[in-house]
Coordinates of C-alpha atoms and ligand atoms in Angstrom, one line a residue:
X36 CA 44.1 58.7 56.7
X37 CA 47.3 60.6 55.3
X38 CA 50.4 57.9 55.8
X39 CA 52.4 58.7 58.7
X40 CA 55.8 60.8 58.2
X41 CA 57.5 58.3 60.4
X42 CA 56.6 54.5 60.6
X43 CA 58.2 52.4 63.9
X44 CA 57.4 48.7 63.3
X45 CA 58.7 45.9 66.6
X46 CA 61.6 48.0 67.1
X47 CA 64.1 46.1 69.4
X48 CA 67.4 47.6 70.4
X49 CA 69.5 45.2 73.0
X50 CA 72.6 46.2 74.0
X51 CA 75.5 43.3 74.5
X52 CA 76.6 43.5 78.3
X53 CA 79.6 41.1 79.6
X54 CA 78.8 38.3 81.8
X55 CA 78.2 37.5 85.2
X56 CA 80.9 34.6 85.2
X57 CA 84.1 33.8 83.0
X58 CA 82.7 31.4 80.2
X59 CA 78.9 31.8 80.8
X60 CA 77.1 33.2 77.9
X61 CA 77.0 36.9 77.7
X62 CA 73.9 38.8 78.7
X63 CA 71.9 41.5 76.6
X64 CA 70.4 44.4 78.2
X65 CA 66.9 44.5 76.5
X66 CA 67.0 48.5 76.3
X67 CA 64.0 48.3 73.3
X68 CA 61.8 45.4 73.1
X69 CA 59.2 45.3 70.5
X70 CA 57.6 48.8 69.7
X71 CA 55.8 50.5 67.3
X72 CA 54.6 54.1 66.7
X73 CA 54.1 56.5 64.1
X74 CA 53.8 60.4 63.4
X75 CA 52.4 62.2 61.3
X76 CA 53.4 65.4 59.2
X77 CA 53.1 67.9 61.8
X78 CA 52.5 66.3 64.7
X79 CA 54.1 65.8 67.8
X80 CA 54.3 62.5 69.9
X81 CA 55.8 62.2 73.2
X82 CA 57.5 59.2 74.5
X83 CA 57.1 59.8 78.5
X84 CA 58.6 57.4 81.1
X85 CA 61.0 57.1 84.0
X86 CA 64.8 57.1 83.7
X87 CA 66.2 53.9 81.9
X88 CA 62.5 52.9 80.3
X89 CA 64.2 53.0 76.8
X90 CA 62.8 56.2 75.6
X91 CA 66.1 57.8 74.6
X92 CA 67.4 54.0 72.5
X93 CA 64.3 54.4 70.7
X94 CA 65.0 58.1 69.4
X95 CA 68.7 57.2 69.2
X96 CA 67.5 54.4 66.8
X97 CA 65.3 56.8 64.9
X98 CA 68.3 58.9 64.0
X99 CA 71.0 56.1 62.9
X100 CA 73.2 56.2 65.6
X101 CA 73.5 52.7 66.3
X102 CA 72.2 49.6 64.2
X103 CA 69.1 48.3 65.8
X104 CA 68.7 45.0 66.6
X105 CA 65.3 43.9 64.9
X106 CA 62.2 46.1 63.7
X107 CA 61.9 48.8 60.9
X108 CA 62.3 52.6 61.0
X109 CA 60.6 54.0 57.4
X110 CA 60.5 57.7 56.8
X111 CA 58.1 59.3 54.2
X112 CA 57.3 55.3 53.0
X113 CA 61.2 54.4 52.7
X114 CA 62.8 51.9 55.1
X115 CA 65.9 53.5 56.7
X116 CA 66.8 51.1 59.2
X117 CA 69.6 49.3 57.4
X118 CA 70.8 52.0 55.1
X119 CA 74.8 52.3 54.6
X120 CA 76.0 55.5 56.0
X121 CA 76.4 57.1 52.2
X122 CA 72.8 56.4 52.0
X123 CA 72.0 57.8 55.3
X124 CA 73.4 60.9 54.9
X125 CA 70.3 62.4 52.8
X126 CA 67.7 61.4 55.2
X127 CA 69.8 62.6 58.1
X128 CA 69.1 65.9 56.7
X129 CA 65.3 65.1 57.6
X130 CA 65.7 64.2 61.3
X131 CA 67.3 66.2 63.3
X132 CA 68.4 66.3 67.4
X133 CA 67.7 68.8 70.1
X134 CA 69.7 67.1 73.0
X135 CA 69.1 67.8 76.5
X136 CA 72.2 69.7 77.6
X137 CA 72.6 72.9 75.7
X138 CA 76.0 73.3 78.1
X139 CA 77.3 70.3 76.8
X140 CA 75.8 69.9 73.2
X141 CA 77.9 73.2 71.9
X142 CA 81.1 73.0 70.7
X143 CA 83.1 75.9 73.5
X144 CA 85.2 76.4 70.4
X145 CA 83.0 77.1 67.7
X146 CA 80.9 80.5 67.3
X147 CA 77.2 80.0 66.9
X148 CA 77.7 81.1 63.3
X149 CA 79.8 77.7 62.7
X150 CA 77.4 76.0 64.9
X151 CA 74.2 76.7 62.9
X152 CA 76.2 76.6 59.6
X153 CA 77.5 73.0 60.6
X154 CA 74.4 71.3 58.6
X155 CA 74.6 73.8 55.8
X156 CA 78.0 72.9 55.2
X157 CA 77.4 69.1 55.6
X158 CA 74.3 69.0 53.5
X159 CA 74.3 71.8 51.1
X160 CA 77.7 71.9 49.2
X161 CA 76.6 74.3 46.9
X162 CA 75.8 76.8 49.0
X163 CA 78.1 80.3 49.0
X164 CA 79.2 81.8 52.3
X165 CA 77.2 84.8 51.6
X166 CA 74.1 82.4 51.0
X167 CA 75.0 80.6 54.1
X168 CA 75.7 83.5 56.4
X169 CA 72.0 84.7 55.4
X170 CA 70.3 81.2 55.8
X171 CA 72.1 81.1 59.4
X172 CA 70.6 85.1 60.1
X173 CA 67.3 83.6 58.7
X174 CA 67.3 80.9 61.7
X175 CA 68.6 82.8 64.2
X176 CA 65.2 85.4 63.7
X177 CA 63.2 82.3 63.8
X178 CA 64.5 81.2 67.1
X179 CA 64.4 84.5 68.7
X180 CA 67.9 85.2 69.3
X181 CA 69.4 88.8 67.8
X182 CA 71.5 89.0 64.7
X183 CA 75.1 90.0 66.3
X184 CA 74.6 86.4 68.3
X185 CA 76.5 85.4 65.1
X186 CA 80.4 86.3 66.0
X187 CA 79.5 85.2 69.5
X188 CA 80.3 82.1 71.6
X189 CA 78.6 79.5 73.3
X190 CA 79.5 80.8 76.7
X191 CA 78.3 84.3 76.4
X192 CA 74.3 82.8 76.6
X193 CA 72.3 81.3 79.2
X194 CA 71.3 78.2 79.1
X195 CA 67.5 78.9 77.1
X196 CA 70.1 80.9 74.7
X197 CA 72.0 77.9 74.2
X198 CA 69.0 75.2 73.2
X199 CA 67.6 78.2 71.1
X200 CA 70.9 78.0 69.2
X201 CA 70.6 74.2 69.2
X202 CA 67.3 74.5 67.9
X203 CA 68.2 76.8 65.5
X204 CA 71.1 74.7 64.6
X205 CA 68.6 71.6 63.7
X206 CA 66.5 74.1 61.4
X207 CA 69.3 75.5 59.4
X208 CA 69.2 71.7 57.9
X209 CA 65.3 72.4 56.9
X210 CA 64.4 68.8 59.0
X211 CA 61.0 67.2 58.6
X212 CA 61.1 65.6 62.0
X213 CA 63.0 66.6 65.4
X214 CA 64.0 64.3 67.9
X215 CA 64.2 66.4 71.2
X216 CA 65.6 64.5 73.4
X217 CA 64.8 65.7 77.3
X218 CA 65.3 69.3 75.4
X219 CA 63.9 71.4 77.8
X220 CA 64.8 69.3 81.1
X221 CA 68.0 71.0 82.2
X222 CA 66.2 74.5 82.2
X223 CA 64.2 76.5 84.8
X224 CA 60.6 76.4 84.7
X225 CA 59.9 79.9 82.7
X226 CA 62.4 79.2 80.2
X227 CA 60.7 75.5 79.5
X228 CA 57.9 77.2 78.9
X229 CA 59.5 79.7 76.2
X230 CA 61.4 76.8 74.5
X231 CA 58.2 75.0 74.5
X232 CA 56.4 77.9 73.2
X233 CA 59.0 78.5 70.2
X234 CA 58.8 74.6 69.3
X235 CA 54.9 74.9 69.0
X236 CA 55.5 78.0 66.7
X237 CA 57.9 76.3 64.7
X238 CA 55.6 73.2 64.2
X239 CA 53.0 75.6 63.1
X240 CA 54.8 77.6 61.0
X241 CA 56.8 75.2 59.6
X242 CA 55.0 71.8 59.8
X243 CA 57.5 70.3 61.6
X244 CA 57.0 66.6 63.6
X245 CA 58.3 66.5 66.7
X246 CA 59.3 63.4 68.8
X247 CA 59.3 64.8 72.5
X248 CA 61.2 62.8 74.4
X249 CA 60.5 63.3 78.1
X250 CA 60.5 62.0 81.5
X251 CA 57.8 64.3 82.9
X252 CA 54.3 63.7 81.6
X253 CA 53.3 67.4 83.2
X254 CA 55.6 68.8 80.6
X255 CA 54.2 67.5 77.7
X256 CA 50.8 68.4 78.9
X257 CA 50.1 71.0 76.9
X258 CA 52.1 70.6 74.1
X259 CA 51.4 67.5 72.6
X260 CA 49.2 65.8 70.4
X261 CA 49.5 62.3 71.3
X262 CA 51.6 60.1 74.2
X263 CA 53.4 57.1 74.2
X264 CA 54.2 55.9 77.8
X265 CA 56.9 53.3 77.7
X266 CA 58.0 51.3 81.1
X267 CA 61.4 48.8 80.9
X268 CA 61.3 49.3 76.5
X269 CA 57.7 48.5 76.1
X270 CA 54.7 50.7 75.5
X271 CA 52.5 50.2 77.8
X272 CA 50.1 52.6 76.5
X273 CA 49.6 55.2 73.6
X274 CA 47.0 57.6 72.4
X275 CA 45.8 61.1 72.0
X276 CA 46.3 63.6 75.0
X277 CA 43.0 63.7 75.8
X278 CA 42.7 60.2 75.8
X279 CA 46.2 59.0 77.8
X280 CA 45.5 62.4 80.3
X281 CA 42.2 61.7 80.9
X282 CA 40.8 58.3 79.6
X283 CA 43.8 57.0 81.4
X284 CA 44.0 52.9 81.1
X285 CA 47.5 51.7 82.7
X286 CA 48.1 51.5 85.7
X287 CA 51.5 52.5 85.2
X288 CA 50.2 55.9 83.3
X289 CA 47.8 56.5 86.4
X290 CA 50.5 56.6 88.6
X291 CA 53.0 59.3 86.7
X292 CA 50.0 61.4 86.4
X293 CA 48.9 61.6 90.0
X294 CA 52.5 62.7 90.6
X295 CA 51.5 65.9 88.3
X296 CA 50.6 68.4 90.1
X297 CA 49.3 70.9 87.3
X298 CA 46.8 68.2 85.7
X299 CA 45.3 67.2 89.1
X300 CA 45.5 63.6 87.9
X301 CA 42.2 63.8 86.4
X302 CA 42.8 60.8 84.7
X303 CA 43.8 59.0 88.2
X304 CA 41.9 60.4 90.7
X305 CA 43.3 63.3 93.2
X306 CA 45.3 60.8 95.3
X307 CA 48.6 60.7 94.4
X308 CA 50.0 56.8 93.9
X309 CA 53.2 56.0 95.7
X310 CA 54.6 53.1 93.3
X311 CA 57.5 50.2 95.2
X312 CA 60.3 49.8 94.5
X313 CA 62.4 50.6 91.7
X314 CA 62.5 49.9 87.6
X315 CA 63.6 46.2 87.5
X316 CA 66.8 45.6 85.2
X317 CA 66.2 45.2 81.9
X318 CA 68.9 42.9 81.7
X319 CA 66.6 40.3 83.5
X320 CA 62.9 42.1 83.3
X321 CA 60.3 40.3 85.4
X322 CA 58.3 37.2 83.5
X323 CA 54.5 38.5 82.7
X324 CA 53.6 41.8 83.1
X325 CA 57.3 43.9 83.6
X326 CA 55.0 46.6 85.6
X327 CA 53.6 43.5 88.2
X328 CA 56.3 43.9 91.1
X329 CA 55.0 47.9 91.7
X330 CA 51.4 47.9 90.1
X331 CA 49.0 48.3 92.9
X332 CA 46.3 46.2 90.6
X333 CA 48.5 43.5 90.7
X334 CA 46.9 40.0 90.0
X335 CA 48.3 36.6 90.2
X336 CA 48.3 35.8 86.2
X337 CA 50.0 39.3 85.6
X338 CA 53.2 37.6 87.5
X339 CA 53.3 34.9 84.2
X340 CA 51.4 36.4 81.6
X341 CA 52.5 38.8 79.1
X342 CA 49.4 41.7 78.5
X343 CA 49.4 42.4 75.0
X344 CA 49.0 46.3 73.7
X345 CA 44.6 46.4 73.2
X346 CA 43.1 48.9 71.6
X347 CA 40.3 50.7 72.5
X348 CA 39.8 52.4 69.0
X349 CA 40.8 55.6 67.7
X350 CA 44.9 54.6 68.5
X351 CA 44.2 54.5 72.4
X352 CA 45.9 51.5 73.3
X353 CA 47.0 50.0 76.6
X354 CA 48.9 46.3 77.9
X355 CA 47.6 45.7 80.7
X356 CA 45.1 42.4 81.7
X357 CA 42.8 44.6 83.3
X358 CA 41.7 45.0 79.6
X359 CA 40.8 42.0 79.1
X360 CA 37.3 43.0 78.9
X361 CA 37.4 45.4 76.4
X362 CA 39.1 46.0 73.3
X363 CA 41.0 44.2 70.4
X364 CA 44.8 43.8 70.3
X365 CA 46.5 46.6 68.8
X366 CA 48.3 44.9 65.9
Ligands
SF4_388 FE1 49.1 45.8 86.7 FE2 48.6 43.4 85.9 FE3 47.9 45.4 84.4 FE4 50.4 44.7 84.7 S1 48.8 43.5 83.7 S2 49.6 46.8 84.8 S3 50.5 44.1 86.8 S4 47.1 44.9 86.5

């Protein structure tokens, strides 16, 4: 097997939060606790889950925008995680970020040909204005949008306008992996589907990795070519879209995809599973299993024991003590 592009070892990212009383020790919101992925050249994984599950620290961490708090982050072999921001700035050129709000991710006072030329500038001194003016038509082609969209502004697109400028604004620095962050979240459903479309073309036509952050499994259906589902900073289970769709292990999995309509929850049965309550805090996240307060498969030793990530071969992996059956743990 090739080595992966991107190597995620026991990430953790906690987040200092004051106290509850004056002198008591401060608390630590546990936004990442102990994951690991990788992806390959090429490929895309998605990290699904619900609001607040961590998916969004983890791709934050990816990119350098914080320190993390324990773990490794290497990219191409080399480990990135602790690198000063001098030595950053290379492999900052690599990843690159499609954020969800392509209202607010634009500069309103820059035209989209400062936009797209922002990494050009930042990462390629030695490039001419002539030489970047035709890099930032070259990008603008690849994204769909029309040449004069150059001397425009922000304002003057739509919104599916807009990400294709952010997209084409994380290609101008020839990336080998994109974070996109709930990128196609904030649009109407045709214009996901376009954006979707132009990411898949890209990929193939440029052997791009994606990182798909989402919070809607039916989204990532058809796009991707394996799934991480994380609940409260943990993956709870991972594997190739055949397998997470429709080998479906967790629980937790089972219950996002009977809430897809499109994929008739063939992995969970037709009926649709209404989970309790809310996502704990993960300031205090339950003892045992963090899912046990809503999983309808609930047993008594899942309220004080921890399931470890087993896999079931092939990368499919899931934490969850029904597994205890099958399977080896995962690392
Ligand atoms: Fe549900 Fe127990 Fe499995 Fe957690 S370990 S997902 S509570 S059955």
């Amino acid at each position: 097997m090739n080595a992966p592009l991107l190597k995620v070892t026991g990430l953790k990212k906690y987040y200092a939060i004051g106290s509850r009383f004056p002198g008591a020790r401060p608390r630590q919101l546990r936004a990442v606790d102990d994951v690991s992925f990788s992806i390959g050249h090429g490929e895309t994984l998605s990290l699904v889950g619900e609001s607040g599950c961590g998916k969004s620290s983890v791709g934050r961490s990816i990119l350098g925008l914080f320190p993390i708090t324990d773990g490794s982050i290497e990219l191409g072999g080399m480990r990135i995680d602790r690198l000063s921001p001098e030595a950053f700035r290379p492999v900052r050129k690599k990843l690159q970020v499609v954020f969800q709000d392509p209202f607010s991710s634009l500069n309103p006072r820059m035209k989209v040909r400062d936009i797209v030329a922002e990494p050009l500038r930042n990462f390629r001194p030695d490039l001419s204005r002539a030489q970047i003016d035709r890099k930032v038509g070259d990008v603008l082609d690849q994204v769909g949008l029309p040449r004069d969209a150059i001397g425009r502004w922000p304002h003057e697109f739509s919104g599916g306008q807009r990400q294709r400028i952010g997209i084409a604004r994380a290609l101008s620095a020839e990336p080998e992996l994109i974070v996109c962050d709930e990128a196609v979240s904030a649009l109407d459903v045709s214009v996901k589907a376009q954006i979707i479309n132009l990411l898949q073309d890209l990929q193939r036509e440029l052997g791009l990795a994606l990182l798909f952050i989402s919070h809607d499994l039916g989204i990532v259906a058809h796009m991707t070519h394996r799934v991480a589902v994380m609940y409260l900073g943990k993956i709870v289970e991972i594997g190739t879209r055949q397998e997470v769709f429709f080998q479906t292990r967790h629980p937790y999995t089972k219950a996002l995809l009977s809430s897809v309509p499109s994929m008739k929850a063939r992995g969970a049965g037709s009926r649709r599973i209404i989970l309790a309550g809310d996502v704990p805090s993960p300031v205090d996240p339950p003892p045992g299993c963090r899912f046990h307060a809503r999983c309808p498969s609930a047993m008594d030793r899942c309220k004080v024991e921890e399931p470890p990530l087993v896999s079931h071969g092939d990368g499919h992996a899931s934490a969850c003590h029904l597994n205890d059956t099958h399977g080896v743990p995962a690392r």
